[in-house]
Coordinates of C-alpha atoms in Angstrom, one line a residue:
M21 CA 16.4 -164.2 28.8
T22 CA 18.8 -162.9 25.9
A23 CA 20.6 -160.1 25.0
N24 CA 20.4 -160.8 21.6
V25 CA 18.5 -158.4 19.6
R26 CA 17.1 -160.3 16.8
L27 CA 16.4 -163.3 19.3
Q28 CA 14.2 -161.2 21.1
A29 CA 12.9 -159.6 18.2
E30 CA 11.4 -163.2 16.9
T31 CA 10.2 -164.4 20.0
E32 CA 8.6 -160.9 21.1
R33 CA 6.9 -161.4 17.8
I34 CA 5.7 -165.1 18.1
A35 CA 4.3 -164.3 21.8
A36 CA 2.3 -161.4 20.4
A37 CA 0.6 -163.5 18.0
V38 CA -0.7 -165.8 20.2
G39 CA -1.6 -163.4 23.3
V40 CA 1.2 -164.2 25.7
S41 CA 2.4 -161.7 28.1
L42 CA 6.4 -161.4 27.5
R43 CA 8.7 -159.9 29.8
T44 CA 12.5 -159.9 28.7
V45 CA 15.7 -159.5 30.5
V46 CA 19.4 -159.6 29.5
D47 CA 21.0 -161.2 32.6
S48 CA 20.7 -163.7 35.5
S49 CA 20.3 -161.2 37.9
A50 CA 17.5 -159.4 36.3
A51 CA 15.5 -162.8 35.9
L52 CA 15.8 -163.9 39.5
P53 CA 13.1 -162.1 41.1
T54 CA 10.5 -163.8 38.6
W55 CA 12.4 -167.0 37.4
D56 CA 10.5 -169.2 39.5
T57 CA 6.8 -167.8 39.7
A58 CA 7.1 -167.6 35.5
G59 CA 4.3 -169.5 33.4
M60 CA 7.8 -170.8 31.0
V61 CA 11.3 -169.5 30.7
L62 CA 12.8 -169.2 27.5
L63 CA 16.7 -168.7 27.3
G64 CA 18.7 -167.4 24.3
S65 CA 21.9 -169.3 23.2
D66 CA 24.2 -166.6 24.3
V67 CA 23.2 -167.1 27.6
R68 CA 25.7 -169.1 29.9
E69 CA 25.1 -168.6 33.5
L70 CA 21.8 -169.2 35.1
P71 CA 20.8 -168.0 38.4
P72 CA 21.8 -170.3 41.4
R73 CA 19.3 -173.3 42.5
R74 CA 16.7 -172.2 40.5
R75 CA 14.2 -174.5 38.1
A76 CA 15.4 -175.4 34.5
P77 CA 14.8 -173.4 31.6
S78 CA 11.3 -174.5 29.6
V79 CA 13.2 -173.9 26.0
L80 CA 16.4 -173.1 24.9
L81 CA 16.2 -170.6 21.4
G82 CA 18.6 -170.2 19.0
L83 CA 18.7 -169.0 15.3
N84 CA 19.4 -170.5 12.1
G85 CA 23.1 -172.0 11.7
E86 CA 23.9 -172.3 15.1
G87 CA 24.4 -176.4 14.4
D88 CA 24.4 -179.2 17.0
S89 CA 26.1 -176.8 19.7
L90 CA 22.5 -175.6 20.8
W91 CA 21.6 -179.1 21.6
Q92 CA 24.6 -179.6 23.6
L93 CA 24.0 -176.0 25.3
G94 CA 20.7 -177.3 25.9
A95 CA 21.6 -180.5 27.6
A96 CA 24.2 -178.1 29.7
L97 CA 22.2 -175.9 30.9
G98 CA 19.5 -178.5 31.5
A99 CA 16.5 -177.0 29.1
E100 CA 13.3 -179.2 28.5
R101 CA 13.3 -178.2 24.9
V102 CA 15.5 -176.8 22.1
A103 CA 13.8 -174.2 19.1
V104 CA 15.6 -173.0 16.5
L105 CA 14.5 -169.6 14.8
P106 CA 12.7 -168.9 12.7
E107 CA 11.7 -172.2 11.4
A108 CA 10.3 -173.0 15.0
A109 CA 8.4 -170.3 15.0
A110 CA 5.3 -171.8 14.6
W111 CA 5.8 -174.8 17.0
L112 CA 7.0 -172.2 19.4
A113 CA 3.7 -170.4 19.1
E114 CA 2.0 -173.8 19.6
H115 CA 4.2 -174.3 22.4
L116 CA 3.0 -170.8 24.2
G117 CA -0.3 -171.3 23.6
R118 CA -0.8 -174.4 25.3
S119 CA 1.0 -173.0 28.3
R120 CA -2.2 -171.6 29.5
D121 CA -3.8 -175.4 29.0
P122 CA -3.4 -177.5 32.1
D123 CA -3.4 -180.9 30.4
P124 CA -0.1 -181.8 29.3
G125 CA -1.3 -184.8 27.1
G126 CA 0.2 -188.2 26.9
L127 CA 3.3 -189.6 28.2
V128 CA 6.0 -189.6 25.6
L129 CA 8.6 -192.3 26.2
G130 CA 11.9 -192.3 24.1
V131 CA 13.9 -195.5 23.5
T132 CA 17.1 -195.9 22.6
G133 CA 20.0 -198.3 22.6
G134 CA 23.5 -197.8 24.7
C135 CA 25.2 -199.5 21.9
G136 CA 24.6 -200.6 18.4
G137 CA 22.2 -203.4 18.4
A138 CA 21.2 -203.6 21.7
G139 CA 17.4 -204.0 21.0
A140 CA 15.9 -200.8 21.6
S141 CA 13.9 -201.3 18.6
T142 CA 12.8 -204.3 19.7
A143 CA 11.9 -203.3 22.9
A144 CA 10.1 -200.2 21.5
I145 CA 7.9 -202.6 19.3
W146 CA 7.1 -204.8 22.0
L147 CA 6.3 -202.2 24.7
A148 CA 3.6 -200.4 21.8
Q149 CA 1.9 -204.2 21.4
E150 CA 1.5 -204.8 25.3
A151 CA 0.2 -201.5 25.8
A152 CA -2.3 -201.7 23.1
V153 CA -2.9 -205.1 24.5
H154 CA -4.2 -203.4 27.8
G155 CA -6.4 -200.9 26.0
V156 CA -3.6 -197.8 25.9
R157 CA -4.1 -195.6 23.1
T158 CA -0.4 -195.7 21.9
L159 CA 1.4 -194.6 18.9
L160 CA 5.0 -195.9 17.7
V161 CA 7.2 -193.6 16.4
D162 CA 10.4 -194.1 14.2
G163 CA 12.8 -191.6 15.2
D164 CA 15.7 -192.7 13.1
P165 CA 15.7 -191.6 9.6
R166 CA 19.1 -193.6 8.8
G167 CA 17.6 -196.7 10.5
G168 CA 16.0 -198.4 7.1
G169 CA 12.1 -198.2 8.2
L170 CA 10.6 -199.6 11.7
E171 CA 7.6 -200.6 9.5
L172 CA 9.8 -203.1 8.2
Y173 CA 10.0 -205.1 11.5
L174 CA 6.4 -205.0 11.4
A175 CA 6.2 -206.4 7.9
A176 CA 3.8 -203.5 7.4
E177 CA 5.6 -201.6 4.7
D178 CA 2.3 -202.1 2.6
A179 CA -0.2 -200.4 5.4
P180 CA -2.1 -197.5 4.2
G181 CA -1.3 -194.3 5.7
L182 CA 1.1 -191.8 6.1
R183 CA 4.7 -191.7 6.5
W184 CA 7.6 -189.1 7.5
P185 CA 7.9 -187.9 4.3
D186 CA 4.6 -186.8 4.1
L187 CA 4.7 -184.6 7.0
A188 CA 8.2 -183.1 6.1
G189 CA 6.6 -179.5 5.9
A190 CA 4.5 -180.1 9.2
S191 CA 4.0 -176.7 10.7
G192 CA 1.9 -174.8 13.4
S193 CA -0.9 -176.9 14.9
I194 CA -1.9 -180.7 13.3
G195 CA -5.6 -181.6 14.9
T196 CA -5.5 -184.7 17.0
G197 CA -8.4 -186.7 15.0
Q198 CA -6.1 -186.0 11.4
L199 CA -3.0 -187.3 12.7
S200 CA -4.3 -190.4 14.0
D201 CA -6.9 -191.2 11.2
S202 CA -4.0 -190.7 8.7
L203 CA -1.3 -193.1 10.5
P204 CA -1.2 -196.8 9.9
I205 CA -1.7 -199.3 12.3
A206 CA -0.1 -202.6 13.2
G207 CA -0.5 -204.8 16.1
G208 CA -3.1 -202.8 17.7
F209 CA -1.5 -199.9 17.8
S210 CA -0.6 -196.8 15.3
F211 CA 3.0 -196.1 14.0
L212 CA 4.5 -193.3 12.4
S213 CA 7.7 -194.8 10.2
W214 CA 10.2 -193.8 7.9
P215 CA 9.6 -195.6 4.6
G216 CA 11.3 -199.2 4.4
S217 CA 12.8 -198.3 0.9
R218 CA 15.9 -197.5 -0.6
D219 CA 15.2 -194.0 -2.2
R220 CA 16.0 -191.2 0.2
S221 CA 13.8 -189.3 2.0
P222 CA 13.6 -185.6 2.5
D223 CA 14.6 -184.4 5.6
V224 CA 12.3 -183.2 8.1
E225 CA 13.4 -180.2 9.9
P226 CA 13.4 -180.1 13.7
G227 CA 10.2 -177.8 14.2
A228 CA 8.1 -180.0 12.0
V229 CA 9.1 -183.2 14.5
A230 CA 8.3 -181.1 17.2
T231 CA 4.8 -180.2 15.5
V232 CA 3.9 -183.7 14.8
L233 CA 5.0 -184.9 18.3
D234 CA 2.7 -182.5 19.8
A235 CA -0.1 -183.5 18.2
A236 CA 0.6 -187.1 18.9
R237 CA 1.0 -186.2 22.6
R238 CA -2.6 -184.7 22.3
G239 CA -3.9 -187.7 20.6
F240 CA -2.5 -190.9 22.5
E241 CA -2.1 -191.8 25.6
L242 CA 1.3 -193.2 24.9
V243 CA 3.7 -192.3 22.5
I244 CA 6.8 -194.5 22.2
V245 CA 9.8 -193.2 20.1
D246 CA 12.4 -195.2 18.8
I247 CA 15.2 -192.6 19.0
G248 CA 17.9 -194.0 17.5
R249 CA 21.8 -193.1 18.1
G250 CA 22.5 -190.6 15.6
T251 CA 23.5 -187.0 16.3
E252 CA 20.4 -185.9 14.0
S253 CA 18.2 -188.4 16.0
L254 CA 19.1 -187.3 19.2
G255 CA 19.0 -183.6 18.7
G256 CA 15.4 -183.7 16.6
F257 CA 13.6 -186.3 18.5
A258 CA 14.8 -186.9 22.3
W259 CA 14.2 -183.6 23.6
D260 CA 10.4 -183.8 23.0
C261 CA 10.7 -187.1 25.2
D262 CA 9.3 -186.8 28.8
R263 CA 11.0 -189.8 29.5
I264 CA 13.4 -192.3 28.4
L265 CA 14.5 -195.9 28.4
L266 CA 18.1 -196.9 27.3
V267 CA 18.5 -200.2 26.5
A268 CA 22.0 -202.4 26.8
P269 CA 23.2 -205.8 26.8
A270 CA 24.9 -207.3 29.8
Q271 CA 28.3 -206.8 28.8
L272 CA 31.0 -204.4 30.0
R273 CA 31.7 -202.8 26.6
A274 CA 28.2 -201.9 26.6
A275 CA 27.9 -200.4 30.0
V276 CA 31.0 -198.1 28.6
A277 CA 29.2 -196.9 25.3
A278 CA 26.0 -196.5 27.0
A279 CA 27.8 -194.3 29.4
R280 CA 29.1 -192.0 26.6
L281 CA 25.6 -191.9 25.1
L282 CA 24.3 -190.4 28.3
R283 CA 26.2 -187.2 28.1
E284 CA 24.3 -186.5 24.9
L285 CA 20.8 -187.3 26.2
P286 CA 18.7 -184.3 27.0
P287 CA 18.4 -183.8 31.0
V288 CA 14.9 -185.6 31.2
D289 CA 14.5 -188.8 33.4
T290 CA 16.3 -191.5 32.2
V291 CA 16.0 -195.4 32.9
L292 CA 17.4 -198.8 32.0
A293 CA 16.4 -201.8 30.9
V294 CA 19.1 -204.4 30.4
R295 CA 19.4 -207.0 27.7
G296 CA 20.3 -210.5 28.7
D297 CA 19.1 -213.9 29.9
G298 CA 18.0 -215.0 33.3
G299 CA 21.5 -214.4 34.6
S300 CA 21.6 -210.9 33.4
A301 CA 19.0 -210.4 36.4
L302 CA 21.9 -210.4 38.4
D303 CA 24.2 -208.1 36.4
G304 CA 21.5 -205.7 35.7
P305 CA 21.8 -204.0 39.5
L306 CA 25.6 -203.7 38.8
I307 CA 25.1 -201.9 35.1
A308 CA 22.4 -200.0 36.6
E309 CA 24.6 -198.5 39.5
S310 CA 28.1 -198.1 36.9
L311 CA 25.5 -195.7 35.2
G312 CA 23.5 -194.2 38.3
L313 CA 20.2 -195.4 36.5
P314 CA 17.2 -196.6 38.0
L315 CA 16.9 -200.4 36.3
H316 CA 13.6 -201.1 34.8
G317 CA 13.6 -204.7 33.9
V318 CA 15.5 -207.2 31.9
L319 CA 14.6 -207.3 27.8
P320 CA 14.7 -211.0 27.4
E321 CA 17.3 -212.7 25.2
L322 CA 15.7 -215.2 23.2
R323 CA 16.7 -217.4 20.1
G324 CA 15.5 -216.4 17.1
T325 CA 14.9 -212.8 17.6
A326 CA 16.8 -211.4 15.2
A327 CA 15.3 -213.6 12.2
A328 CA 12.3 -212.8 13.1
A329 CA 13.1 -208.9 12.8
E330 CA 14.7 -209.7 9.5
L331 CA 11.1 -211.1 8.7
G332 CA 9.2 -208.8 9.9
R333 CA 7.8 -211.2 12.7
L334 CA 8.3 -209.5 16.0
L335 CA 4.8 -209.1 16.7
E336 CA 4.5 -212.6 17.1
F337 CA 7.8 -213.0 19.3
G338 CA 6.0 -210.0 21.5
K339 CA 3.2 -212.8 22.6
R340 CA 5.6 -214.7 24.2
K341 CA 5.2 -214.9 28.1
A342 CA 9.1 -213.7 28.7
V343 CA 8.3 -210.6 26.4
R344 CA 4.7 -209.8 28.1
R345 CA 6.4 -209.7 31.3
F346 CA 9.2 -207.3 30.7
A347 CA 6.7 -205.1 28.7
E348 CA 4.4 -205.1 31.9
S349 CA 6.8 -204.5 34.3
V350 CA 8.2 -201.6 32.2
L351 CA 4.8 -200.1 31.7
Q352 CA 3.9 -200.6 35.2
L353 CA 6.6 -198.6 36.6
L354 CA 6.5 -195.7 34.0
D355 CA 2.2 -195.6 35.6
D356 CA 3.8 -195.1 39.0
G357 CA 6.2 -192.9 38.2
A358 CA 3.8 -191.0 36.0
A359 CA 1.5 -191.1 39.5

C-alpha cells in the first residue's frame, strides 16, 4: 500500500524476481477488502493511516535518505519489520520468498538495558550459556557496534571465526551451514561479535544485518541479540527480534529511563528482568507494573561481576546456582510463550 511511484516500481520488480504475486493499492479503503487475507502486507513510508482494527503490517518500506524517521514511523504503525530500498532489495526478496515457507525458524530474542550499566550484556551471555547447557543450538549476537566488542567479555578475542566487519557486505541469502560453520564458539554457543580492538570497524548496513539474522534464524534454535541502547543499534537490530528482554536495576531512575527507552522499541513482545539482590524480588512486580511489562525474573547482583566482565570471566560466573536459576526461569518462560 503506497502512492509513491518509485516505491511501487522497486517493490514490483523485487516481487516479480521471486515469483510472488503482488497487489498494489494507494490508500486504506482500497486495501481493506484483502488486508487480513493477504500473505504479507507491505506498507509505504508515505502512508499515515491504516484500516481500523486490522492486523499490523508485515514490512514498512522506505527509500534511502529517509533516516531515523522511518523506524519511528514503523513503531507508530506497528510494523513487524522495516526495509530501506534499494539497499535492502536482496533482503526483501528473500523475505518475500520465505513467506511461502511454513517454517519460521528459531526464536530471535533481543536483550537491552533500560539504562546504562543495567547488565544486559551479562544477561545475554548467561542466557546463551544456559541454553547451550540444555542442548539448544544457540547463537549470541553482538548488536552494539559502539560497545567495544562482546568477545572481550568471553575472553574469546582470539577465537577463530568471522566478526561483523567480515559480513559488512552480506546480501541476498546466506546458507545456514555457511554461517554457523564460520562463527567462533565460546561457552558451548556460537557468537558473532564486533572486534574487541581500537580500530574503527566498517559500518554494516541494515540490509546486511537483516540478511545475517535471517540466516541465523534458519540455522539456530535460539538467537540472542545484545542490542545495546543507541539509536543505531535499536534501528539496525531490534526490528529483527521476535521478543525483547528489557533489563533494569531495581531503582527509580532506572525505571524512568526504561520507560523512555520503551518508546523507541519496535512493537514486539517485550518483557522485563530486574537486576538486584533478594529484596528486588519484591520491587520487581512494582517496577513491572509501572512499565506495563510482564516480569521474567531477577538478574542476581553478584559481588565481583563487574570485575569478571573486565577480565573475560563471565562464563565462570554463569555456572553459579543463582545465575542458572535466573537463566532457566527466563528460558522456561520463553518456551511457554512460544508454545
